[in-house]
PDB file of C-alpha atoms in Angstrom:
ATOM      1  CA  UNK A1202     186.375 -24.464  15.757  1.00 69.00           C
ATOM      2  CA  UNK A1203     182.923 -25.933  15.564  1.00 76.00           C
ATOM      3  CA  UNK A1204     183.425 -28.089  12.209  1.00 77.00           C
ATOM      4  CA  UNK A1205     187.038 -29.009  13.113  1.00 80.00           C
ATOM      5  CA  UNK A1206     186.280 -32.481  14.163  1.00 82.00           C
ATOM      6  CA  UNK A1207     183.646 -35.040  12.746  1.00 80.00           C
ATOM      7  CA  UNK A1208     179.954 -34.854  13.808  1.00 79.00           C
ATOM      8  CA  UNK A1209     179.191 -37.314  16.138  1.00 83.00           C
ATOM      9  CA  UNK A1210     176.689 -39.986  15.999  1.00 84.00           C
ATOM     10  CA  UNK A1211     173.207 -39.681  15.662  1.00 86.00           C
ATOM     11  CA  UNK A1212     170.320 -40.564  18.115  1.00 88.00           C
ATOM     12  CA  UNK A1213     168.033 -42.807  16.550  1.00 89.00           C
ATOM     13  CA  UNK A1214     166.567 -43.538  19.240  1.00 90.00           C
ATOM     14  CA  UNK A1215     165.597 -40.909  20.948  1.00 90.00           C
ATOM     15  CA  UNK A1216     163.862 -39.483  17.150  1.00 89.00           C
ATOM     16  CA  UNK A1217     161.901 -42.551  17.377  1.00 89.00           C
ATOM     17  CA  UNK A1218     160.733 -42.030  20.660  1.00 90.00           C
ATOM     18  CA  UNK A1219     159.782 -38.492  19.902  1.00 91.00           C
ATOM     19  CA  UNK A1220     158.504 -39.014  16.097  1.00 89.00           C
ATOM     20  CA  UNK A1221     155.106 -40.060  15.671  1.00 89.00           C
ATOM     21  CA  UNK A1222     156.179 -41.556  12.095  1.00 90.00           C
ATOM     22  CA  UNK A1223     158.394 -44.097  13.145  1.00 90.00           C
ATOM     23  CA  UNK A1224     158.981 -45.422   9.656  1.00 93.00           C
ATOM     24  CA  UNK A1225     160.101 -42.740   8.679  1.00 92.00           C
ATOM     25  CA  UNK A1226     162.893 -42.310  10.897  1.00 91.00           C
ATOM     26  CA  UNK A1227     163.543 -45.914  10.275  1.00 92.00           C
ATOM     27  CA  UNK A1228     163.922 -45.542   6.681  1.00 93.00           C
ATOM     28  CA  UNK A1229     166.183 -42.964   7.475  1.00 91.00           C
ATOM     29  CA  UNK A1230     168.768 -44.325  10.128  1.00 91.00           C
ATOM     30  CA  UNK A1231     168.726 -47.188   7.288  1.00 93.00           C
ATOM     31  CA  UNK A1232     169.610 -44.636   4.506  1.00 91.00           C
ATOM     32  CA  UNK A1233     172.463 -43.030   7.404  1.00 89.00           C
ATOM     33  CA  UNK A1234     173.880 -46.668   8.020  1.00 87.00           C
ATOM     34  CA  UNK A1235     173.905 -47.727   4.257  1.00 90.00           C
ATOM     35  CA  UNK A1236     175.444 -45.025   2.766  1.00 87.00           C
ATOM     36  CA  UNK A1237     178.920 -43.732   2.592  1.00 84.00           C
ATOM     37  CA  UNK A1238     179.361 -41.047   0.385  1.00 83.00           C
ATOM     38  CA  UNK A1239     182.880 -40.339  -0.322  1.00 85.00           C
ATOM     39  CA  UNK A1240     184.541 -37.462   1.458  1.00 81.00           C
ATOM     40  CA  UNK A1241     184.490 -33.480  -0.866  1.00 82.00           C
ATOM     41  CA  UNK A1242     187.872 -32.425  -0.768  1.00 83.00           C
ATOM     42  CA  UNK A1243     188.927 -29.238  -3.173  1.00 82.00           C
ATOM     43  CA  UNK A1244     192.353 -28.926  -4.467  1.00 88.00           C
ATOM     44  CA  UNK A1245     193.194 -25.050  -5.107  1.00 87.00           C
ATOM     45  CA  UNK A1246     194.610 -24.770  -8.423  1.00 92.00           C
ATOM     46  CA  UNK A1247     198.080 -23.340  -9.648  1.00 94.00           C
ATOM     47  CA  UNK A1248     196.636 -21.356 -12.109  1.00 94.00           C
ATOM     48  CA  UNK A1249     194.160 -19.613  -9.149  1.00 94.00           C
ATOM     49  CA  UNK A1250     197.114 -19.463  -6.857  1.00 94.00           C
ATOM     50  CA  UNK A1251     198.986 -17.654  -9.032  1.00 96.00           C
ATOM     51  CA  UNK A1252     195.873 -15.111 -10.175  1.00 96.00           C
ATOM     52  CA  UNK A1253     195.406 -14.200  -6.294  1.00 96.00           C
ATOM     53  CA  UNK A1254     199.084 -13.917  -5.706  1.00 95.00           C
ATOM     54  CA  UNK A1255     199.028 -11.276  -8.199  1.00 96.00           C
ATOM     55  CA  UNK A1256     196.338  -9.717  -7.005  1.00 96.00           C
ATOM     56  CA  UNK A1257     197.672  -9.449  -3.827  1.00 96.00           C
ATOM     57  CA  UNK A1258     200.880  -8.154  -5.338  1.00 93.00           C
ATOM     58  CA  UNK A1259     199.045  -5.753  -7.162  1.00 94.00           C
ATOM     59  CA  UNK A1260     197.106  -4.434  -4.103  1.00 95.00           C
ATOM     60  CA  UNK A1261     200.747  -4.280  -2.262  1.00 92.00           C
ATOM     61  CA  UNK A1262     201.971  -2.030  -5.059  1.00 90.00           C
ATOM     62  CA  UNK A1263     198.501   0.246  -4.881  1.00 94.00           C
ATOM     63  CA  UNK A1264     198.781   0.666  -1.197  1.00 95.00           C
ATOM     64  CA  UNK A1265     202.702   1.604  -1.720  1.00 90.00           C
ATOM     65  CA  UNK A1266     201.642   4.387  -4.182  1.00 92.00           C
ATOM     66  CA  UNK A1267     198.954   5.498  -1.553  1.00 95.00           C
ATOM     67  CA  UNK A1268     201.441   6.048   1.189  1.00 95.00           C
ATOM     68  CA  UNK A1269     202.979   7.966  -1.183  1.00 94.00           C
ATOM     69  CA  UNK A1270     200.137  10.040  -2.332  1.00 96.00           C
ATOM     70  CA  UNK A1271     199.659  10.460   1.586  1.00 97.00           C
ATOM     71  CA  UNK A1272     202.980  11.599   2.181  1.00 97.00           C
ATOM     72  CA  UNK A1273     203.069  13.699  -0.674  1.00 96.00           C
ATOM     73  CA  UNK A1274     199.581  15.158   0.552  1.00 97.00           C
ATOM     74  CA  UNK A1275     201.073  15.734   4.420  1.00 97.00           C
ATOM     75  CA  UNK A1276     203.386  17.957   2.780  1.00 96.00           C
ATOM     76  CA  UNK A1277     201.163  20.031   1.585  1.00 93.00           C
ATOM     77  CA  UNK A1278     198.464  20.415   4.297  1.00 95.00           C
ATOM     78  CA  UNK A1279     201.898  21.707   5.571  1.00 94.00           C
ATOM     79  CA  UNK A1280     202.640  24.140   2.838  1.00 90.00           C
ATOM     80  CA  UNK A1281     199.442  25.277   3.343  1.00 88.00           C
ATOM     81  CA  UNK A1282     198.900  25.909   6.675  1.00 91.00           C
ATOM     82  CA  UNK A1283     202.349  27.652   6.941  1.00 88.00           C
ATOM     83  CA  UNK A1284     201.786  29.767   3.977  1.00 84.00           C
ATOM     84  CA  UNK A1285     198.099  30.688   4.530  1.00 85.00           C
ATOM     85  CA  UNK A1286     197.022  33.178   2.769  1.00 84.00           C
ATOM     86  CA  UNK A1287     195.464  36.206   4.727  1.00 86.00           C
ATOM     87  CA  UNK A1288     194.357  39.772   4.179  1.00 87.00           C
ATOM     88  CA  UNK A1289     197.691  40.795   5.532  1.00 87.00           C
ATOM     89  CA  UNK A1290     199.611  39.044   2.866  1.00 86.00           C
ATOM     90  CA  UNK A1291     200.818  41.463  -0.023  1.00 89.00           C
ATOM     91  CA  UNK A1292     201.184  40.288  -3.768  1.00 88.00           C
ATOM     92  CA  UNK A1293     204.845  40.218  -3.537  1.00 90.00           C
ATOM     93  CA  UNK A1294     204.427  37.864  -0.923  1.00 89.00           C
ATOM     94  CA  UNK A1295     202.313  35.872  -3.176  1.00 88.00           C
ATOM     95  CA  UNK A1296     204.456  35.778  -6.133  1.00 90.00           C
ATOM     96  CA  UNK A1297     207.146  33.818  -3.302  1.00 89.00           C
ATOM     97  CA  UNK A1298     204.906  31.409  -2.106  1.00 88.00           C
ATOM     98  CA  UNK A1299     203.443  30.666  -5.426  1.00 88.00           C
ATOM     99  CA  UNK A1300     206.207  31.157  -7.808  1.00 91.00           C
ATOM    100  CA  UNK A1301     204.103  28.689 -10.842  1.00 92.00           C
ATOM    101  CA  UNK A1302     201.064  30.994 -10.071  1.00 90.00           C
ATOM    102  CA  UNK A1303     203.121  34.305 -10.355  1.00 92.00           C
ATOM    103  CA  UNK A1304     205.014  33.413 -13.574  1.00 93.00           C
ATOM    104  CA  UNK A1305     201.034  32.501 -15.401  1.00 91.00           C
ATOM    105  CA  UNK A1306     199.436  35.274 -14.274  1.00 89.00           C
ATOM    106  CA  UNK A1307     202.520  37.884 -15.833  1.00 91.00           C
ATOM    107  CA  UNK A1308     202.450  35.810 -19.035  1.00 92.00           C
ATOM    108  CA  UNK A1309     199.064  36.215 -18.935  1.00 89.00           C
ATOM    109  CA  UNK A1310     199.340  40.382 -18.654  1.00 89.00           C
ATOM    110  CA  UNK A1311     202.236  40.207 -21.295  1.00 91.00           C
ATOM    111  CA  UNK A1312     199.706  38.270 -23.717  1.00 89.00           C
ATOM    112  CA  UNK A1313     196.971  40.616 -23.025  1.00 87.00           C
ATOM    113  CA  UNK A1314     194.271  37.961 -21.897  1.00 85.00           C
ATOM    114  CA  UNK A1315     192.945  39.972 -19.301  1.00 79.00           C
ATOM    115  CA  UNK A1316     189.593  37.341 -19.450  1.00 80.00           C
ATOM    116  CA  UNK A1317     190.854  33.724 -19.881  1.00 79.00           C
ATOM    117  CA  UNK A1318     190.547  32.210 -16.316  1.00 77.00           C
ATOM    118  CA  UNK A1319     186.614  33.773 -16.225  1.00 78.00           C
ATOM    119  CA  UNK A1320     183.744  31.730 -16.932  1.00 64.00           C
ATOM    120  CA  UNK A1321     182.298  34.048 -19.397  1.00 63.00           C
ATOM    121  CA  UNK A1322     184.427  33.626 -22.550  1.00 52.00           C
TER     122      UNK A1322
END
């Protein structure tokens, strides 16, 4: 990687042959050779450790419910395309593919709500 390693020296001397302020690059190979700041070093913290751990444990348990949700959703792109419904298809028919559907829409005659799935209430 290209910060792996330390930098390596500067060249002083060539700045000073291509600087028309030589002082200044003077004053600043003195500043370089003078100074020795100490080295920046970061320490991760246990209490930030364990806040992304449990992110990441959370996002482990989100994308096991997705594969789920996919699975689940597979299944019934499959229902679907098995049990599509044509002009062919009779209302008995119907009533066996979509038993929940069926058992509504007869409560729904027995109750006498002829108009509750409309938009026009």
């Amino acid at each position: 990687e290209k910060y792996s390693a330390a930098p390596g020296p500067i060249d002083f001397a060539s700045a000073k042959k291509s600087v028309r302020d030589v002082a200044l690059v003077e004053s600043l190979e003195k500043m370089y050779t003078s100074s020795s700041p100490p080295p920046l070093t970061y320490e991760w913290s246990k209490e930030d450790q364990d806040t992304k751990a449990q992110l990441i444990e959370d996002a482990k348990a989100g994308l096991a419910f997705t594969q789920e949700m996919i699975e689940d959703t597979e299944k019934e792109i499959a229902f679907l395309r098995t049990n599509r419904t044509t002009r062919e298809i009779s209302t008995s028919d119907m009533k066996e593919i979509y038993p929940d559907i069926a058992e509504e829409v007869e409560k729904e005659i027995e109750n006498r709500e002829w108009f509750k799935d409309t938009l026009n209430k």
